[in-house]
Structure formats: structure tokens, C-alpha cells
CSV table of C-alpha atoms in Angstrom, one decimal:
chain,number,residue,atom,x,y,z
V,202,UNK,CA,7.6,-11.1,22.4
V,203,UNK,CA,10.3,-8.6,24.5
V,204,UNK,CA,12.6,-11.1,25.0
V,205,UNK,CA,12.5,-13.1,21.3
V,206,UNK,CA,15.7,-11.1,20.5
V,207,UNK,CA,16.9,-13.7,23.2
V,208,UNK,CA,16.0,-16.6,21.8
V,209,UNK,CA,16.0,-16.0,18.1
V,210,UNK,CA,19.2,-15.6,15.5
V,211,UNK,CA,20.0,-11.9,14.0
V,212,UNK,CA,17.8,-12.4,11.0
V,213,UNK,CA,14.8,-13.7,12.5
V,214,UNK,CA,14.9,-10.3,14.8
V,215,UNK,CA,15.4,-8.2,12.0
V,216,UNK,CA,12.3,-9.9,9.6
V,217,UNK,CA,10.0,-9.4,12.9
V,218,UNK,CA,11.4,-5.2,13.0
V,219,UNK,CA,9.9,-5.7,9.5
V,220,UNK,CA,6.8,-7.0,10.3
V,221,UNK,CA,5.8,-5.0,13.7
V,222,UNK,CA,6.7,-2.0,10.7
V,223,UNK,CA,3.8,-3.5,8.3
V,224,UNK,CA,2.0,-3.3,11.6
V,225,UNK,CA,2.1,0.1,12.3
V,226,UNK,CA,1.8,1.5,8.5
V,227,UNK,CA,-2.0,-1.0,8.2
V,228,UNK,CA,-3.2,0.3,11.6
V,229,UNK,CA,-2.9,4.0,10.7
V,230,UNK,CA,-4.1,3.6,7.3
V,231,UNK,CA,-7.1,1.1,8.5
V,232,UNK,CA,-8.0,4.1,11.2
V,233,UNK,CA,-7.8,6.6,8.7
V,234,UNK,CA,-9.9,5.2,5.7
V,235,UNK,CA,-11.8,2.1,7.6
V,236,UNK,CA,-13.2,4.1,10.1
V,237,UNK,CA,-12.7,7.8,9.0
V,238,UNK,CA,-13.6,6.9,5.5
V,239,UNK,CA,-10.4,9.2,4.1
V,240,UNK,CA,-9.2,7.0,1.4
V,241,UNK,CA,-5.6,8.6,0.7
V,242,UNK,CA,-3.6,7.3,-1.7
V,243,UNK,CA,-0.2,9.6,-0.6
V,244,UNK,CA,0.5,8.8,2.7
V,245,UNK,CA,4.0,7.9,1.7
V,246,UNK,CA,4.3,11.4,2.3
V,247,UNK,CA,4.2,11.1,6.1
V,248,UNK,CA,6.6,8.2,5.9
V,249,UNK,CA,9.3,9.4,3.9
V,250,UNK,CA,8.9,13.0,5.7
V,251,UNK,CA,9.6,10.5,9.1
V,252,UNK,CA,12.9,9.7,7.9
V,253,UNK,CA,14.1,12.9,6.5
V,254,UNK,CA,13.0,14.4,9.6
V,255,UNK,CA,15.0,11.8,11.5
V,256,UNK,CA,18.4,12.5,9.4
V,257,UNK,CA,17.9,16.1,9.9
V,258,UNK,CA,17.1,16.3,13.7
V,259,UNK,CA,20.4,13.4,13.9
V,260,UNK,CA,22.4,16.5,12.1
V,261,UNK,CA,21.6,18.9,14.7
V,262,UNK,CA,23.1,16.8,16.6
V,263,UNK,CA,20.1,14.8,18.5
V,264,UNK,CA,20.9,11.3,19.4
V,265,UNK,CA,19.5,8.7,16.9
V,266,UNK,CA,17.0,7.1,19.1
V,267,UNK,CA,15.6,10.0,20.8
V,268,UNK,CA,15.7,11.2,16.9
V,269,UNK,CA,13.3,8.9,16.1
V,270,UNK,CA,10.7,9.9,18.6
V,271,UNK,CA,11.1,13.6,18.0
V,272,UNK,CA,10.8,13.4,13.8
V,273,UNK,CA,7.5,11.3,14.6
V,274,UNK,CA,6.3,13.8,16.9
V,275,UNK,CA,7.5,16.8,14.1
V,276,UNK,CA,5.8,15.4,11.2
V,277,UNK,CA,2.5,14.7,13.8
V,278,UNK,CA,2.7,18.7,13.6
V,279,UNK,CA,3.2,19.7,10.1
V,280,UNK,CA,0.3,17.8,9.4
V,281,UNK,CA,-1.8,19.9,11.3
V,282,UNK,CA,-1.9,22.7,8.9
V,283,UNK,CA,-1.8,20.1,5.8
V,284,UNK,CA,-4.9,18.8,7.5
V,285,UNK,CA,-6.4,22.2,7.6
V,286,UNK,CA,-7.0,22.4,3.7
V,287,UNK,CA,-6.7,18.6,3.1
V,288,UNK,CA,-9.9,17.6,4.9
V,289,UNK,CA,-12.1,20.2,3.1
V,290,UNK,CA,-11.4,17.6,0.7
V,291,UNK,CA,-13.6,14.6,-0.2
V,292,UNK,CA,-13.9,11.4,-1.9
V,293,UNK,CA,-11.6,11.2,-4.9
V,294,UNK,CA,-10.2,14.5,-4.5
V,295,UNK,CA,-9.0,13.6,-1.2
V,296,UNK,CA,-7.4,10.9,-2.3
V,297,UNK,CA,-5.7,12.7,-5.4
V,298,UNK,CA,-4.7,15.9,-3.1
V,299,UNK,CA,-2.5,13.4,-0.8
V,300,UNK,CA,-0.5,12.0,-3.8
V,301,UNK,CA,0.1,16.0,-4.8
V,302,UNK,CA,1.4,16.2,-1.4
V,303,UNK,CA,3.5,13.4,-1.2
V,304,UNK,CA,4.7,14.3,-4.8
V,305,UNK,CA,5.8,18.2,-3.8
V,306,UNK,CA,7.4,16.4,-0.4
V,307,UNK,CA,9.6,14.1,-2.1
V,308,UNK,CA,10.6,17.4,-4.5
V,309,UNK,CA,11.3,19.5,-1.5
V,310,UNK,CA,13.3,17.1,0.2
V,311,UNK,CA,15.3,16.0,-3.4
V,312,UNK,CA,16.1,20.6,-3.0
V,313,UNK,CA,17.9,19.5,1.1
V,314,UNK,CA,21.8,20.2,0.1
V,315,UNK,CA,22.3,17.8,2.9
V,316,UNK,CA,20.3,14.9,1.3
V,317,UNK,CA,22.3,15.5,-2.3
V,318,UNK,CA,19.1,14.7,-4.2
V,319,UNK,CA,18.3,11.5,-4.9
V,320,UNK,CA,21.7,10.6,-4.0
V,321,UNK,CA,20.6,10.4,-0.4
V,322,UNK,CA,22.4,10.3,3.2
V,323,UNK,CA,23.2,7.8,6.2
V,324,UNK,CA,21.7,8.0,9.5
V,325,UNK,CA,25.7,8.1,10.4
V,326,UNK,CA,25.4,8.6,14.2
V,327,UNK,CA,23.8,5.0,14.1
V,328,UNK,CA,27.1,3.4,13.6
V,329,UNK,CA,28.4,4.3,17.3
V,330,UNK,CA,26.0,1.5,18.3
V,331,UNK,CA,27.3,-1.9,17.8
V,332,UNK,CA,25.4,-4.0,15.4
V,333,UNK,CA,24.1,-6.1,18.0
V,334,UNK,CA,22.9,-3.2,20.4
V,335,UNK,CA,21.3,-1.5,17.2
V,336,UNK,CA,19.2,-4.5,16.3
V,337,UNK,CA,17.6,-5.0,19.5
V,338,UNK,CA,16.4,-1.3,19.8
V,339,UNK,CA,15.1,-1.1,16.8
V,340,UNK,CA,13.4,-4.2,17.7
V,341,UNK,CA,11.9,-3.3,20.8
V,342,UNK,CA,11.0,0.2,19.2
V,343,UNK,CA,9.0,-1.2,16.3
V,344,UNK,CA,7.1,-3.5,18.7
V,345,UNK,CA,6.3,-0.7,21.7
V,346,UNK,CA,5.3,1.4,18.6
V,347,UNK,CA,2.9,-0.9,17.3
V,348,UNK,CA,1.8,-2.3,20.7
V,349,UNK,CA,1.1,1.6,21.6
V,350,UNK,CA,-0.5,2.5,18.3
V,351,UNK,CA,-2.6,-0.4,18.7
V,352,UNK,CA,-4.1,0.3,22.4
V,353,UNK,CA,-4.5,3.7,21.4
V,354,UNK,CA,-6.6,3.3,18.2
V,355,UNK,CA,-8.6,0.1,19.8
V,356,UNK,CA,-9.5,2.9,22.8
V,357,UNK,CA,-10.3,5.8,20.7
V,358,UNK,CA,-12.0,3.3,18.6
V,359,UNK,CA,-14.5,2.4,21.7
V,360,UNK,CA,-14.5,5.9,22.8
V,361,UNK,CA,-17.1,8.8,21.6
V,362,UNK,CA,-14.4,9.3,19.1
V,363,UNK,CA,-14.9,6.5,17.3
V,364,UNK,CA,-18.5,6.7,17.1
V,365,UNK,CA,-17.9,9.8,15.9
V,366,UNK,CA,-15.2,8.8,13.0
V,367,UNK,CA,-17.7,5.7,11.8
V,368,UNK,CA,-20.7,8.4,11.8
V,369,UNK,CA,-18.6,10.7,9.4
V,370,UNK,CA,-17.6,7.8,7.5
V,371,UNK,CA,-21.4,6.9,6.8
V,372,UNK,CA,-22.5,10.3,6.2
V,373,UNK,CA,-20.9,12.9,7.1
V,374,UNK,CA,-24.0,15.9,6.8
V,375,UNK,CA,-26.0,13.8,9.2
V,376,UNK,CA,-23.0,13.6,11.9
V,377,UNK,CA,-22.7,17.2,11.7
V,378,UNK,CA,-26.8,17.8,12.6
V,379,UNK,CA,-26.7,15.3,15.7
V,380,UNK,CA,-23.4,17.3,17.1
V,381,UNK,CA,-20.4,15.7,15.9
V,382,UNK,CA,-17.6,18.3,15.4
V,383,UNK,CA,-16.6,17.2,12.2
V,384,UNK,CA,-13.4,19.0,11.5
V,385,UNK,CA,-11.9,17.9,14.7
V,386,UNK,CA,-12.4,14.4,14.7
V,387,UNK,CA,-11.4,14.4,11.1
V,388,UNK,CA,-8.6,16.1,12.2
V,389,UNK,CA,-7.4,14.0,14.8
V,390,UNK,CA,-6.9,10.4,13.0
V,391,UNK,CA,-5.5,12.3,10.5
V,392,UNK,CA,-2.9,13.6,12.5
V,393,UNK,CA,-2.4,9.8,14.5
V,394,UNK,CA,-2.0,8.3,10.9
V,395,UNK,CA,0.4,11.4,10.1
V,396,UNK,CA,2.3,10.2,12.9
V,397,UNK,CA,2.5,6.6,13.1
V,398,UNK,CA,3.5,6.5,9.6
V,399,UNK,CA,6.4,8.8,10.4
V,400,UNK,CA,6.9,6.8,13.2
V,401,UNK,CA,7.3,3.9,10.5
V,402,UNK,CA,9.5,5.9,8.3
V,403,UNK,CA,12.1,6.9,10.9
V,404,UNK,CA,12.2,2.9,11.8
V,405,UNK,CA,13.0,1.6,8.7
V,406,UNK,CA,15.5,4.5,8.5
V,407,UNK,CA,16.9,3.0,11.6
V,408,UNK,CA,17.0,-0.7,10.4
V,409,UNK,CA,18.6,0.4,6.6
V,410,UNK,CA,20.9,3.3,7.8
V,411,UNK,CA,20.4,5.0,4.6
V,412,UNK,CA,18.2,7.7,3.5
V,413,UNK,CA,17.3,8.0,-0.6
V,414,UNK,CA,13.9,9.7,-1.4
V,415,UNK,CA,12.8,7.9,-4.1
V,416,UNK,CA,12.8,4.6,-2.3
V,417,UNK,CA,11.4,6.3,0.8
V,418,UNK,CA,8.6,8.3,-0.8
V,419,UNK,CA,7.8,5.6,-3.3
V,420,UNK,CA,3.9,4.9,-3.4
V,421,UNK,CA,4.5,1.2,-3.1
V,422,UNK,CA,4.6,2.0,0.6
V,423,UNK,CA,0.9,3.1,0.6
V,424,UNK,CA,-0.1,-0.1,-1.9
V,425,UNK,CA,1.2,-2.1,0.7
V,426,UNK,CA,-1.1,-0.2,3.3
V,427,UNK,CA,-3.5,-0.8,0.6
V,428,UNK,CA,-3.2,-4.6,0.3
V,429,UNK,CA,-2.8,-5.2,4.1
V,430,UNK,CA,-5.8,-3.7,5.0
V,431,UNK,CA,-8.0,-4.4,2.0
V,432,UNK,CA,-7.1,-8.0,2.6
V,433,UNK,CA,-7.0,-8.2,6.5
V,434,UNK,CA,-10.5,-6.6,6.3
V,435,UNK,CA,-10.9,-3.0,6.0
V,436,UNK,CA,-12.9,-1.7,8.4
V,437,UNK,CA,-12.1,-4.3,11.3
V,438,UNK,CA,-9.5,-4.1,13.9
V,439,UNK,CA,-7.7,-7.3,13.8
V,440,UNK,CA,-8.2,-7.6,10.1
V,441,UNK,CA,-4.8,-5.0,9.3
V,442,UNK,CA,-2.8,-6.9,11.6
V,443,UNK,CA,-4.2,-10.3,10.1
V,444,UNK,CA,-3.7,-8.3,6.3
V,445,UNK,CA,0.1,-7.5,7.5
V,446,UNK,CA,1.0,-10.9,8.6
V,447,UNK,CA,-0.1,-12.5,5.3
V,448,UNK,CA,1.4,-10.0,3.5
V,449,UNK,CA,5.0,-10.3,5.2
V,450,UNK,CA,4.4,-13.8,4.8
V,451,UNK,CA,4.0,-13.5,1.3
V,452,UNK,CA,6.9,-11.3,0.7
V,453,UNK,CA,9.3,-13.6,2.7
V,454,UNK,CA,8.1,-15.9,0.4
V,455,UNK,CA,8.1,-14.6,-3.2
V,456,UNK,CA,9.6,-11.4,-2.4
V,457,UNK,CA,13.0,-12.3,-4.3
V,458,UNK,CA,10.9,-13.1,-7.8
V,459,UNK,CA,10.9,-9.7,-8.8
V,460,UNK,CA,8.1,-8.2,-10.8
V,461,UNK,CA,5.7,-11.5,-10.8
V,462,UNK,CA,5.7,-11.1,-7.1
V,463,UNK,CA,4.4,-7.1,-7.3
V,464,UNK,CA,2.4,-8.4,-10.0
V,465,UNK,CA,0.9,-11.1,-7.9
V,466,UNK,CA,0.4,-9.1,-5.1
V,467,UNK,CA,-1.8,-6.8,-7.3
V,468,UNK,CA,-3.8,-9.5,-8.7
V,469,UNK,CA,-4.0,-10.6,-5.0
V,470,UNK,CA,-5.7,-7.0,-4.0
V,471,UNK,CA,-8.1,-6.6,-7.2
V,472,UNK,CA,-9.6,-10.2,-6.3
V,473,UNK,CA,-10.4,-9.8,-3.1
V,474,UNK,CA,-11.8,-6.0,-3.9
V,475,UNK,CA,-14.1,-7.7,-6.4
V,476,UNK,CA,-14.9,-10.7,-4.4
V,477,UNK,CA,-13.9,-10.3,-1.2
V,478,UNK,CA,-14.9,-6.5,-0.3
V,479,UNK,CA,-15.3,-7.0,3.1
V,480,UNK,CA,-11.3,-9.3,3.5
V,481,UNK,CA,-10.5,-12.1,5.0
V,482,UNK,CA,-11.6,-10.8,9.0
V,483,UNK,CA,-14.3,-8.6,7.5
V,484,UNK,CA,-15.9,-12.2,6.3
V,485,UNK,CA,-15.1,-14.2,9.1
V,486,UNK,CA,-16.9,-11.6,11.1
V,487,UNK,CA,-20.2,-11.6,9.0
V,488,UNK,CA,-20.4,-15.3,8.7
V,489,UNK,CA,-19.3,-16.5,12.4
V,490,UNK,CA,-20.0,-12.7,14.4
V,491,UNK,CA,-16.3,-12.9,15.8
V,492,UNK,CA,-14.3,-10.1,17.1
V,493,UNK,CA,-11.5,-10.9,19.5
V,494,UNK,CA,-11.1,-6.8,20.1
V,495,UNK,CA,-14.6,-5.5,19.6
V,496,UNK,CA,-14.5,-1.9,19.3
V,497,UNK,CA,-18.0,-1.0,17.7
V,498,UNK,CA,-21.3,-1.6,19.2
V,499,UNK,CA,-24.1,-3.9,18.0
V,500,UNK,CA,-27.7,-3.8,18.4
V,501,UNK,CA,-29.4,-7.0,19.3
V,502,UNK,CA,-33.5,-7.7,19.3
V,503,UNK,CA,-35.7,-9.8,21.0
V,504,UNK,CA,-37.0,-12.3,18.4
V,505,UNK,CA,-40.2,-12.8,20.5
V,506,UNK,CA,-40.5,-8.9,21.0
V,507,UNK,CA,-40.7,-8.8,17.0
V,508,UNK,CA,-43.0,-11.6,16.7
V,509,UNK,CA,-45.5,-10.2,18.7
């Protein structure tokens, strides 16, 4: 996929940027609440908080690129200490507590003389690049981001660490009273998600040029986490990356119609959560056993064993 900037025309390059994005935002939500069981419903937070902290690293005089990394890596740390009193939340309250934060983020920012309220700024230093040179790095940035999100979750995944994260999921007393350290682990996917979402924030930043922070904190970024994964298969590891192909697909699509296509995707999302709990991978999984990236373990018995 390197070398499809090669081969394809300027908007076919730019529609894949979009889509290896999608990638990255239903892989850190998918890690977070699939396997970590923290259903937050406010990680637009991290995203938005990606591209302001791109604009302002840029203004200090940072090139853009190397902007991009570093505002990732900054929001990765200011959620440390969000995590500290976050994850004493559970349930519901979790969920509610990230929208707070996300809500007082996007207020904070809108208070940044530089940003001019909801007025917003330009990445400016991006137009030194010519419009050619720009749309290939941003391409081969969103796909080694999302191909290095990706190893790294489907290794932590197969690690002790992801043992650990699915036995907090399940119950999160009885991790604690075999030995899991349940503040850390909690801790670290939170922090992964923190930062691949920036990651995703300062990208799009990159492929729009503009900052505003209503469109940037906006929830419908974490509803589209929502529907990828809840439609891939939550839960699963191909199933987000399934979940954010069929979305983009759908918003290529019927993404010009407006409101019936928001309101379709919605209708989309609360069938398959009645229906379809487990999604689309989730099912083919239970029905046909298939995982092309297995990253949980499975016990198998000896029918003969159990017949005797």
C-alpha cells in the first residue's frame, strides 16, 4: 500500500488518508472498551486535544511533521494524570466523566487567544509544502500510524497484558485476587487510546489545514468509533478494521445526503446492538471459529475424555 500514492489519482490518496484515520480512531477505542471494558463516550477529547496540541507546538516554531508526532506523544502524557482519577471510575460513570472531560477541553481550548474561539486557526507552516509533497506524507503517516497501532495492540493483546485487560473486563475484583495490577493495566490502554486518538487528531489537522473546536471536539467523532467497532465486532481484532471499512464505504456513499445519512447510520448502530451484539466479525467468529489475527486463547477438550 506504500507505493499506491504512485499509482492512484490525488483523490483516491486523500479518501485512503481518511480511511487508514477511521483505522486508528476503531483500534483505540476497540482496545479500550472491547478488551478493557472502559466504555467512554468522550474520547473526542483526546482527538481534538491532538490537533490543538499540533497548532500550538507548530507556533513554537516546531516543524509540522515532527509536530505531529510530538502533540501525539503530549496528549499520551496529559492523560496520565486524567487517568489517575478517571479510572476510579466505572460503568456509566466512566463513560459520563469522559464526556465532562471532553466538554471542559473543548472550553479551555475555545479560552487559547491564539485559536480566537471558535473562530479557529490554520496549521499555516503546512503551506511551505507543495500540495503534492503534503498529500503523500500525510498518507504514508496515517498508514505507518495505523500499521504501528495495529502490531502494537495485536502484541499487547497476546501478551500477559491482554490477559490481564480481558480479566478486568470480566470482573474486575477477581483479577485483582489472582494478581493482576489493576490500575496499571487500566492505565496503560488508556493511555495508548489517549494517544492514537491524538495521533488521529493531528492527522486530520494535517489533511484540512484548519483548526475549529467545535468540529474537532464534536462527539460525532467518538459515534463513529462507536459504529465502527460495534459493527466490525466489538471485542475482535479484525472486526474495527472490518467496522471502519464499511463505514468509510458507507460515507463515500451517502455521506453527501445530509441528515438521512447520520440518521441511517444511527439506525445502522441500534440494529445491530439489538440483533447483532456481537457485529458482523464477532458473528462470523462464533458461527465458523475464524480469526485471521488470533490474539486470545481458547480451550479445547477431548470429546472422548468427556465421554468417559
Amino acid at each position: 500500500m506504500a507505493i499506491a500514492p504512485l499509482v492512484l489519482d490525488a483523490g483516491a490518496v486523500d479518501r485512503l488518508t481518511t480511511l487508514f484515520i477511521y483505522g486508528i480512531l476503531a483500534l483505540m477505542w476497540n482496545a479500550l472498551a472491547g478488551y478493557a471494558g472502559l466504555v467512554s463516550v468522550g474520547h473526542q477529547a483526546f482527538f481534538g486535544l491532538g490537533a490543538y496540541a499540533a497548532v500550538r507546538i507548530a507556533d513554537a516554531g516546531v516543524s509540522p511533521y515532527p509536530a505531529l508526532f510530538l502533540a501525539a506523544t503530549a496528549v499520551a502524557l496529559l492523560s496520565m494524570p486524567i487517568s489517575a482519577f478517571m479510572l476510579r471510575l466505572r460503568g456509566g460513570e466512566f463513560a459520563i466523566g469522559m464526556w465532562v472531560i471532553a466538554a471542559l477541553s473543548h472550553l479551555l481550548v475555545n479560552l487559547d487567544t491564539l485559536i480566537q474561539g471558535e473562530t479557529g486557526t490554520s496549521l499555516i507552516s503546512l503551506q511551505n509544502y507543495a500540495a503534492d509533497e503534503r498529500r503523500l506524507a500525510n498518507y504514508l503517516f496515517a498508514l505507518g500510524t495505523m500499521i504501528g497501532l495495529a502490531w502494537l495492540v495485536f502484541f499487547m493483546l497476546r501478551s500477559k497484558t491482554g490477559s490481564a485487560l480481558q480479566a478486568i473486563r470480566d470482573n474486575e475484583e477477581a483479577a485483582a485476587s489472582v494478581g493482576v495490577q489493576v490500575m496499571k493495566t487500566k492505565r496503560l490502554i488508556f493511555v495508548l487510546s489517549a494517544f492514537g486518538c491524538a495521533a488521529a487528531g493531528a492527522l486530520w489537522l494535517a489533511t484540512s489545514v484548519t483548526f475549529q473546536p467545535k468540529t474537532y471536539f464534536s462527539v460525532q467523532w467518538t459515534a463513529y468509533m462507536l459504529f465502527m467497532v460495534l459493527v466490525g465486532g466489538i471485542g475482535t481484532y479484525e472486526g474495527p478494521i472490518l467496522g471502519a471499512v464499511l463505514f468509510f464505504t458507507i460515507e463515500t456513499m451517502f455521506g453527501g445526503t445530509g441528515v438521512i445519512y447520520l440518521i441511517g447510520l444511527g439506525v445502522v448502530a441500534v440494529l445491530f446492538a439489538l440483533f447483532f451484539p456481537r457485529g458482523i466479525w464477532g458473528s462470523i467468529d462464533k458461527k465458523f471459529g475464524w480469526q485471521l489475527l488470533p490474539v486470545g486463547f481458547r480451550l479445547k477438550t477431548n470429546r472422548k475424555d468427556q465421554r468417559a
